[in-house]
Amino acid sequence: MDPVIDAAAGALASGDPLGALNRVALRNDAAALALRGIAMAQIGDLPRARSLVRAAARAFGPEAGVERARCAVAEAEIALALRDLTHPTLPLDTAADALDRGGDRLNAAYARYLAARRLLLIGRVEDAARAAGVLDAAALPAAFRAAHGLVVAGIAVRRLRAGEAREALALAQRDARRAGVPALLAEVEAAALVLETPAARLVARGGERLLRLDEVERVMATDAVIVDASRYAVRHEGRTVVLASRPVLFALARSLATAWPGDAPREALLAEAFHARHADESHRARLRVEIGRLRKALDGIADITATRRGFRLSAPDAAEVVVLAPPADDEHAAVLALLADGELWSSSALALALGVSQRTAQRALDTLASTGKVQSVGRARARRWMTPPTPGFPTSLLLPALLLGR
């Protein structure tokens, strides 16, 4: 191997992009273009990085299958850093197979790690778990093991398994230290902070308090009837009734649970479910119909009975009824939660991750931008969204892809 290229690849693997650029900045051969692309990605110039990696793939030519596959893996990682979640996954799958055939097991494993990471970002937790489960983490270098640990921890967090997440992050932190890549260690430490910050808000018996993830896990393990305002569902002892597609029913369930053990006035229910300022008989008739539908949906979990002033939720088999809400009751809390990772998101990527239309995502972003909660950079198709930056060290940087298979 060219000693200059070898030295530049080593600098990238150790997290020294400037050292790599000092060696290959003036070279335009395929390998140098690839390494320059990765260096620019680590520095943070992701659009330039993508164009360099694409140029490297063209320069390698069709006969260099393994090298082109490594470029495809690097481009997929850059797409993830750009939050371009619409980037096609087929080239990544094809690249992993080509790397396996070419004997580059390390980068083939990294390609599958990236696939798992993308699945996690768009909320397909079980698919991400299967993709991460096929990787033999013990056979990977320390940096890759740390990256894999971040995905495992992310899966555990979304499954509300705080102990598993804490264990995965502890191992990832150990591996990041062994790898000696400062950006990777910073990313792991930032992920660990998630376990110490409020994950939800518990509303019960007229009061509320913030909960960490481990506390949410303990609440989920009780025999309480839980109205989950993050996932729009009602849960009780392993049974879940999802009301995400029935917002009126969920609004009624949440109002009744908030009022428990008392009853909720009809006026409050009408205002919450139908946004009715002045209720007439047609509103009251509709309320009775929707309460009947909710009663049927919750059959076996809770009962709803009429009172003189409204309706009461009762759960004979449960110790109590609680509401698990997001830490802040913002209308667009889910959008803010995704933007909280500090990365730049396109509206199409946000729509894909949230499972909504791009128009819906764009309306939410416009609303948040009007109040200063988010801001955009770029124009037209290059427009990206982020939360206003705060001073401090960036905690999420591109991981080295080891394009040359060192």
Tab-separated table of C-alpha atoms in Angstrom, residues 5 10 41 47 98 108 113 128 134 150 162 174 196-197 243 322 329 345-346 358 361 384 400:
chain	number	residue	atom	x	y	z
A	5	ILE	CA	-2.352	6.694	2.021
A	10	GLY	CA	-4.293	5.654	10.306
A	41	ALA	CA	-16.959	14.503	7.249
A	47	PRO	CA	-21.960	18.150	1.770
A	98	ALA	CA	-19.683	-7.136	-1.872
A	108	ALA	CA	-19.200	-5.349	5.920
A	113	TYR	CA	-24.299	-1.411	11.840
A	128	ALA	CA	-33.040	-2.381	14.383
A	134	VAL	CA	-26.533	-10.385	13.778
A	150	LEU	CA	-24.653	3.120	21.153
A	162	ALA	CA	-32.932	1.454	31.604
A	174	ARG	CA	-14.896	1.571	27.982
A	196	GLU	CA	-30.176	11.096	33.932
A	197	THR	CA	-32.544	13.585	32.288
A	243	LEU	CA	-55.475	5.081	20.086
A	322	VAL	CA	-51.961	7.583	35.889
A	329	ASP	CA	-46.605	19.516	26.857
A	345	TRP	CA	-32.693	17.374	9.858
A	346	SER	CA	-34.579	17.804	6.602
A	358	GLN	CA	-43.990	15.881	4.810
A	361	ALA	CA	-43.857	17.956	9.391
A	384	ARG	CA	-32.188	21.715	7.163
A	400	PRO	CA	-14.220	6.956	11.060
